[in-house]
Short mmCIF file of C-alpha atoms in Angstrom, two decimals:
data_model
loop_
_atom_site.label_atom_id
_atom_site.label_comp_id
_atom_site.label_asym_id
_atom_site.label_seq_id
_atom_site.Cartn_x
_atom_site.Cartn_y
_atom_site.Cartn_z
CA MET A 1 24.96 -20.17 -18.00
CA ARG A 2 23.99 -23.04 -20.44
CA ASP A 3 20.41 -23.58 -18.78
CA ILE A 4 19.81 -19.74 -19.11
CA LYS A 5 20.77 -19.50 -22.76
CA ASN A 6 18.27 -22.49 -23.39
CA PHE A 7 15.77 -20.56 -21.45
CA LEU A 8 16.34 -17.42 -23.31
CA ARG A 9 16.20 -19.46 -26.43
CA LEU A 10 12.91 -21.05 -25.93
CA VAL A 11 11.40 -17.76 -24.75
CA SER A 12 12.42 -16.33 -28.07
CA VAL A 13 10.91 -19.29 -30.23
CA GLU A 14 7.69 -18.62 -28.33
CA ILE A 15 7.59 -15.04 -28.96
CA SER A 16 8.15 -15.73 -32.55
CA LYS A 17 5.14 -17.95 -32.43
CA LEU A 18 3.07 -15.11 -31.28
CA PHE A 19 4.28 -12.64 -33.42
CA LYS A 20 3.71 -14.44 -36.95
CA PHE A 21 3.20 -12.22 -39.84
CA LYS A 22 -0.41 -12.46 -39.67
CA ASN A 23 -0.48 -11.70 -36.29
CA ILE A 24 1.51 -8.72 -36.76
CA ILE A 25 -0.63 -7.31 -39.62
CA SER A 26 -4.02 -7.94 -37.37
CA LEU A 27 -2.52 -6.09 -34.63
CA PHE A 28 -1.38 -2.95 -36.76
CA LEU A 29 -4.79 -2.94 -38.55
CA ILE A 30 -6.55 -3.09 -35.23
CA ILE A 31 -4.89 -0.13 -33.75
CA LEU A 32 -4.78 1.90 -37.13
CA VAL A 33 -8.66 1.30 -37.76
CA SER A 34 -9.51 1.82 -34.00
CA ASN A 35 -7.60 5.15 -34.24
CA ALA A 36 -9.23 6.10 -37.45
CA LEU A 37 -12.78 5.39 -35.84
CA VAL A 38 -11.77 7.44 -32.45
CA LEU A 39 -10.38 10.00 -34.56
CA TRP A 40 -13.49 10.36 -36.77
CA ILE A 41 -15.82 10.55 -33.40
CA PHE A 42 -13.36 12.99 -31.82
CA ASN A 43 -13.74 15.33 -34.75
CA THR A 44 -17.57 14.81 -35.60
CA ASP A 45 -19.78 17.92 -34.09
CA SER A 46 -22.75 16.31 -32.40
CA THR A 47 -26.23 17.77 -32.62
CA ASP A 48 -26.86 19.75 -29.84
CA ASN A 49 -30.28 19.89 -28.33
CA GLU A 50 -31.93 23.12 -27.10
CA GLU A 51 -30.81 22.52 -23.37
CA ASP A 52 -27.34 22.12 -24.83
CA ILE A 53 -27.34 25.55 -26.73
CA LYS A 54 -28.67 27.34 -23.71
CA ILE A 55 -25.56 25.96 -21.90
CA GLU A 56 -23.35 26.84 -24.57
CA GLU A 57 -24.33 30.22 -24.62
CA LYS A 58 -24.17 30.71 -21.07
CA MET A 59 -20.46 29.31 -21.01
CA ASN A 60 -19.58 31.96 -23.95
CA SER A 61 -21.08 34.87 -22.08
CA ALA A 62 -18.90 33.54 -19.12
CA SER A 63 -15.80 36.09 -18.80
CA THR A 64 -13.19 33.84 -17.55
CA TRP A 65 -12.19 30.19 -17.36
CA LYS A 66 -13.67 29.90 -13.62
CA ASP A 67 -17.22 31.30 -14.63
CA LYS A 68 -17.49 28.90 -17.63
CA ALA A 69 -16.31 25.91 -15.05
CA LYS A 70 -19.29 27.23 -12.66
CA VAL A 71 -21.74 26.99 -15.49
CA GLN A 72 -20.56 23.69 -16.09
CA ILE A 73 -20.78 22.42 -12.75
CA GLU A 74 -24.47 23.55 -12.86
CA ALA A 75 -25.03 21.91 -16.11
CA ASN A 76 -23.77 18.84 -14.97
CA LYS A 77 -26.26 18.74 -11.92
CA THR A 78 -28.99 18.12 -14.84
CA LEU A 79 -27.43 15.44 -16.18
CA GLU A 80 -28.10 12.81 -13.28
CA ASP A 81 -30.47 10.93 -14.54
CA VAL A 82 -28.59 10.27 -17.63
CA VAL A 83 -25.09 9.57 -16.36
CA GLY A 84 -25.58 9.04 -12.82
CA LYS A 85 -24.96 11.05 -9.81
CA ASP A 86 -21.65 9.35 -9.18
CA LYS A 87 -20.19 10.51 -12.52
CA VAL A 88 -21.89 14.03 -11.94
CA LYS A 89 -19.91 14.25 -8.73
CA MET A 90 -16.84 13.19 -10.38
CA ASN A 91 -16.91 15.79 -13.01
CA ASN A 92 -18.02 18.57 -10.64
CA ASP A 93 -15.14 17.50 -8.23
CA ILE A 94 -12.54 17.87 -10.85
CA LEU A 95 -13.79 21.18 -11.78
CA LYS A 96 -14.13 22.46 -8.19
CA TYR A 97 -10.62 21.34 -7.64
CA ARG A 98 -9.38 23.39 -11.02
CA ILE A 99 -11.39 26.55 -9.66
CA ASP A 100 -9.90 26.02 -5.80
CA ASN A 101 -6.25 25.60 -7.14
CA ASP A 102 -6.29 28.01 -10.07
CA ILE A 103 -5.59 25.34 -12.56
CA ALA A 104 -6.83 26.37 -16.10
CA PRO A 105 -7.89 23.91 -18.47
CA VAL A 106 -5.45 23.73 -21.53
CA LYS A 107 -6.57 25.13 -24.53
CA GLY A 108 -6.96 22.94 -27.59
CA HIS A 109 -6.22 19.61 -27.79
CA SER A 110 -2.71 17.36 -27.74
CA SER A 111 -1.62 13.95 -28.37
CA TYR A 112 -1.46 13.73 -24.32
CA GLU A 113 -5.14 14.42 -24.17
CA TYR A 114 -5.92 12.07 -27.31
CA LEU A 115 -3.93 9.28 -25.94
CA ASN A 116 -5.83 9.43 -22.62
CA TYR A 117 -9.24 9.75 -24.29
CA THR A 118 -8.89 6.95 -26.64
CA SER A 119 -7.43 4.45 -24.33
CA ASN A 120 -10.87 3.41 -23.37
CA TYR A 121 -11.86 2.60 -26.86
CA ILE A 122 -8.50 1.62 -28.48
CA ASN A 123 -7.13 -0.76 -25.47
CA ILE A 124 -10.43 -2.56 -25.55
CA ALA A 125 -9.68 -3.91 -28.81
CA VAL A 126 -6.04 -4.35 -28.06
CA LEU A 127 -6.84 -6.45 -25.02
CA ILE A 128 -9.30 -8.55 -26.97
CA PHE A 129 -6.45 -9.40 -29.23
CA ILE A 130 -4.18 -10.17 -26.55
CA ILE A 131 -6.64 -12.65 -24.94
CA TYR A 132 -6.90 -14.18 -28.22
CA LEU A 133 -2.91 -14.44 -28.67
CA SER A 134 -2.85 -15.72 -24.99
CA SER A 135 -5.11 -18.71 -25.79
CA LYS A 136 -3.37 -19.27 -28.75
CA LEU A 137 0.11 -19.66 -27.59
CA TYR A 138 -1.30 -22.99 -25.64
CA GLY A 139 -3.63 -23.64 -28.69
CA LEU A 140 -0.45 -23.71 -31.08
CA GLU A 141 1.08 -26.71 -29.24
CA ILE A 142 -2.03 -28.41 -29.09
CA GLU A 143 -2.75 -27.82 -32.88
CA ASN A 144 0.90 -29.11 -33.70
CA LYS A 145 0.83 -32.13 -31.79
CA MET A 146 4.03 -31.04 -29.89
CA GLU A 147 5.97 -31.54 -32.84
CA ASP A 148 8.28 -28.49 -32.27
CA TYR A 149 11.43 -29.62 -30.88
CA ILE A 150 10.94 -27.75 -27.42
CA TYR A 151 8.45 -30.13 -26.39
CA SER A 152 11.02 -33.10 -26.84
CA GLN A 153 12.10 -35.01 -23.87
CA LYS A 154 15.24 -32.71 -23.78
CA PHE A 155 12.76 -30.32 -21.76
CA SER A 156 10.54 -30.92 -19.12
CA ARG A 157 6.91 -29.79 -19.74
CA PHE A 158 7.07 -27.55 -16.51
CA TYR A 159 9.99 -25.90 -18.29
CA SER A 160 8.55 -25.38 -21.51
CA PHE A 161 5.38 -24.06 -19.51
CA ASN A 162 7.10 -21.20 -17.79
CA THR A 163 8.95 -20.01 -21.13
CA LYS A 164 5.40 -19.63 -22.52
CA ILE A 165 4.64 -17.38 -19.29
CA ILE A 166 7.91 -15.25 -19.57
CA ALA A 167 7.16 -14.97 -23.35
CA LEU A 168 3.70 -13.98 -23.07
CA LEU A 169 4.57 -11.39 -20.44
CA ILE A 170 7.34 -9.80 -22.55
CA SER A 171 4.69 -9.73 -25.56
CA VAL A 172 2.29 -8.04 -23.53
CA VAL A 173 4.42 -5.69 -22.44
CA ALA A 174 5.66 -4.92 -26.33
CA ILE A 175 1.90 -4.94 -27.47
CA ILE A 176 0.72 -2.14 -25.26
CA ALA A 177 4.32 -0.18 -25.63
CA VAL A 178 3.62 -0.28 -29.45
CA SER A 179 -0.30 0.66 -29.34
CA SER A 180 0.13 3.53 -26.79
CA LEU A 181 3.32 4.78 -29.30
CA ILE A 182 1.05 4.76 -32.40
CA THR A 183 -2.22 6.41 -30.68
CA PHE A 184 0.26 8.91 -29.20
CA ILE A 185 1.74 9.79 -32.79
CA ALA A 186 -1.46 9.79 -34.28
CA GLY A 187 -2.79 12.36 -31.82
CA GLY A 188 0.27 14.42 -32.45
CA LEU A 189 -0.07 14.38 -35.94
CA PHE A 190 -3.54 15.66 -35.80
CA TYR A 191 -3.04 18.02 -32.49
CA GLY A 192 0.48 18.45 -31.83
CA PHE A 193 3.03 17.17 -29.18
CA GLU A 194 3.47 19.92 -26.80
CA GLY A 195 1.79 20.36 -23.66
CA GLY A 196 2.85 17.22 -21.81
CA PHE A 197 4.45 19.38 -18.93
CA LYS A 198 1.43 21.52 -18.46
CA LYS A 199 -0.88 20.65 -15.58
CA THR A 200 -4.21 18.83 -15.77
CA VAL A 201 -6.45 17.58 -13.08
CA PHE A 202 -7.76 13.69 -12.62
CA TYR A 203 -9.76 11.23 -10.75
CA PHE A 204 -8.06 8.36 -9.49
CA SER A 205 -9.32 5.88 -6.87
CA HIS A 206 -12.07 8.02 -5.06
CA ASN A 207 -9.56 11.27 -5.16
CA VAL A 208 -8.60 14.14 -7.40
CA TYR A 209 -5.04 14.71 -8.35
CA GLU A 210 -3.19 17.14 -10.35
CA HIS A 211 -0.31 16.31 -12.24
CA THR A 212 1.25 17.21 -15.82
CA TYR A 213 -0.12 15.80 -18.76
CA LEU A 214 2.70 13.37 -19.29
CA VAL A 215 2.22 11.58 -15.80
CA HIS A 216 -1.49 11.35 -16.31
CA SER A 217 -0.78 9.51 -19.74
CA LEU A 218 1.93 6.91 -18.05
CA ILE A 219 -0.65 6.33 -15.38
CA ASN A 220 -3.14 5.51 -17.78
CA ILE A 221 -0.54 3.16 -19.89
CA ALA A 222 0.61 1.31 -16.64
CA LEU A 223 -2.85 0.68 -15.69
CA TRP A 224 -3.95 -0.87 -18.98
CA LEU A 225 -0.46 -2.96 -18.90
CA ILE A 226 -1.48 -4.25 -15.43
CA THR A 227 -4.76 -5.40 -17.02
CA ALA A 228 -3.09 -6.69 -19.81
CA ILE A 229 -0.76 -8.76 -18.03
CA PHE A 230 -3.42 -9.95 -15.46
CA LEU A 231 -5.90 -11.27 -18.40
CA SER A 232 -3.17 -12.49 -20.46
CA ILE A 233 -2.11 -14.99 -17.58
CA ILE A 234 -5.67 -15.88 -16.66
CA THR A 235 -6.55 -16.92 -20.26
CA PHE A 236 -3.36 -18.56 -20.73
CA ALA A 237 -4.23 -20.58 -17.27
CA LEU A 238 -7.52 -21.04 -18.28
CA THR A 239 -6.37 -22.77 -21.71
CA GLU A 240 -4.06 -24.97 -20.02
CA ILE A 241 -6.53 -26.16 -17.67
CA SER A 242 -9.35 -26.73 -20.02
CA LYS A 243 -7.34 -27.66 -22.92
CA ASN A 244 -9.99 -25.37 -25.11
CA SER A 245 -8.75 -21.95 -26.36
CA LEU A 246 -12.24 -20.79 -27.36
CA ILE A 247 -13.84 -21.40 -23.49
CA SER A 248 -10.98 -19.66 -22.27
CA ARG A 249 -11.35 -16.70 -24.76
CA ILE A 250 -15.08 -16.45 -23.87
CA ILE A 251 -14.66 -16.42 -20.35
CA SER A 252 -11.77 -14.10 -20.24
CA ILE A 253 -13.59 -11.47 -22.54
CA LEU A 254 -16.84 -11.74 -20.71
CA TYR A 255 -15.04 -11.23 -17.60
CA PHE A 256 -13.15 -8.09 -19.00
CA LEU A 257 -16.06 -6.55 -20.46
CA LEU A 258 -19.00 -7.24 -17.66
CA GLY A 259 -17.15 -8.09 -14.42
CA PHE A 260 -17.02 -4.45 -13.09
CA SER A 261 -20.63 -3.77 -14.40
CA LEU A 262 -21.83 -7.00 -13.18
CA SER A 263 -20.38 -5.97 -9.31
CA ASN A 264 -22.38 -2.77 -9.67
CA LYS A 265 -25.43 -4.70 -10.91
CA LEU A 266 -25.12 -6.89 -7.66
CA ILE A 267 -24.64 -3.88 -5.58
CA ASP A 268 -28.09 -2.27 -7.24
CA LEU A 269 -29.68 -5.61 -5.95
CA LYS A 270 -28.51 -4.83 -2.74
CA VAL A 271 -25.66 -7.50 -2.51
CA ASP A 272 -23.32 -6.15 0.10
CA SER A 273 -20.78 -4.09 -1.56
CA LYS A 274 -17.97 -4.82 1.19
CA ILE A 275 -18.35 -8.51 0.12
CA ILE A 276 -18.31 -7.92 -3.53
CA SER A 277 -15.07 -5.65 -2.68
CA TYR A 278 -13.01 -8.88 -2.01
CA THR A 279 -14.16 -10.64 -5.14
CA PHE A 280 -12.12 -10.44 -8.48
CA LEU A 281 -15.41 -9.22 -10.19
CA PRO A 282 -14.62 -5.45 -9.79
CA TYR A 283 -11.11 -5.67 -10.84
CA ALA A 284 -11.17 -6.98 -14.49
CA ASN A 285 -10.13 -3.70 -15.63
CA ILE A 286 -7.86 -2.23 -13.15
CA SER A 287 -7.79 0.99 -15.24
CA ASN A 288 -11.50 1.55 -14.47
CA PHE A 289 -9.76 3.37 -11.06
CA LEU A 290 -8.64 6.35 -13.48
CA ASN A 291 -11.62 8.90 -14.03
CA THR A 292 -14.28 6.38 -13.63
CA PRO A 293 -16.65 6.84 -10.60
CA ILE A 294 -16.18 3.42 -8.60
CA ASN A 295 -17.76 2.12 -5.21
CA ASP A 296 -15.85 3.16 -2.16
CA TYR A 297 -15.17 -0.34 -1.06
CA PHE A 298 -13.25 -0.99 -4.41
CA THR A 299 -9.91 0.07 -3.57
CA PHE A 300 -6.87 0.28 -5.88
CA THR A 301 -4.63 -1.31 -3.19
CA LYS A 302 -7.28 -4.31 -2.53
CA GLY A 303 -7.49 -4.66 -6.50
CA ILE A 304 -4.08 -4.95 -7.30
CA ILE A 305 -3.66 -7.62 -4.22
CA ILE A 306 -6.48 -9.47 -5.51
CA ILE A 307 -5.80 -10.00 -8.87
CA PHE A 308 -2.12 -10.81 -7.99
CA ILE A 309 -3.28 -13.60 -5.51
CA LEU A 310 -5.74 -14.60 -8.38
CA GLY A 311 -2.95 -14.77 -11.09
CA ILE A 312 -0.59 -16.70 -8.67
CA LEU A 313 -3.43 -18.97 -8.10
CA MET A 314 -4.28 -19.94 -11.77
CA TYR A 315 -0.60 -20.29 -12.43
CA ILE A 316 -0.22 -22.75 -9.50
CA ILE A 317 -3.26 -24.56 -10.60
CA SER A 318 -2.55 -24.66 -14.12
CA SER A 319 0.94 -25.47 -13.73
CA THR A 320 0.15 -28.51 -11.12
CA HIS A 321 -2.45 -29.66 -13.48
CA LEU A 322 0.10 -29.85 -16.22
CA ASN A 323 2.57 -32.02 -14.14
CA LYS A 324 -0.06 -34.36 -13.04
CA ARG A 325 -0.89 -35.10 -16.59
CA ASP A 326 2.48 -34.78 -18.26
CA ILE A 327 5.12 -35.76 -15.90
#
C-alpha cells in the first residue's frame, strides 16, 4: 500500500511539472486561437468561379435532396484532377450510400459537425503542443540536474521513469478531453447543441458507415487520443535515448506531419504498397482512417498493431538505455 501511495505521489508531482501555469495558459491560447481561426474560415464565404455557380444553380433547381446529391456526384467527378480520384470516389460513395439508404443530410450546422470538421485543424496544433510537453518532461529533469527529491536515491531511476510515463498518459488524455470539450462548446455557442442523435454517414478504413453524430464525434476523439498517446510515448522515449529534447521534437513533428504523405509518395514512386503497409510510416496519425481515402493495404487493425509494437519497443529501448546508464 505504501509503494502505491509513493507511486501515485510521484505521478502527481510529474503531472504538476507538465501543467505549470505557463503551460496551461499556452494550451488554452492554442485551443482558443485555433477555434477562432477555424470559425472564421467556417463562416467565410468563398469566391465561387463560373463552374461553381453553374453547379449551385443546378443544386437549387433540384426538387429533392436526392436530386441535389446526384448533381453533387456528377460535380465531384470534375474535381478528380484537383483533389484526386480516391477523394472523389470516397465523397461519391458517401453520397450514394445516403441515396440508397434514404439518409438525408441534416440542415444547418451543429456543435457535433463543427467538432468533426475542426479536428483536423485544431488537434494538429494540440498534438504539436503535446509533443513539446512530452519532450519537456524529461528535459525538466535534465535542466534541473535531478535536484528534485523524486530523483534521490530513495527511488530507482527505472521507478521514476515509469511514473513519468503514467503521468504523461494521464496528461495526454486530459488535454485531448479539454480540447474536445472547448471545441464542442464553441461550436454549440455558434450553431447549437442539438442533432447528436441524428444519423450521419462517414467513411472509415475503406468502408462507408452510418451512425449518429454523437458516435461519429466519439470515434473522431478516440482516434486523435490514440494518436496523441502514441506520439507522446515516442517523443518521450526519443528524448530519453538522445538526451536532446529538440531532436526528439523535430523527429516526432516531422513524423506526425509527413509520415502519411511520405508513404503515399513512395507508392507514387512505385514502391510496393504492401511493404509500406508493414512499416510505421502510414500510421503516424491514426485519425487518417476517418473520412480520408487511404491505400487498400493500409488497414486500421494493422495500424493499431504496428504502433502498439513500436510504442512497446521504444519503451523497452529507452528504459533499458536508462538502466544501463544509471543503475
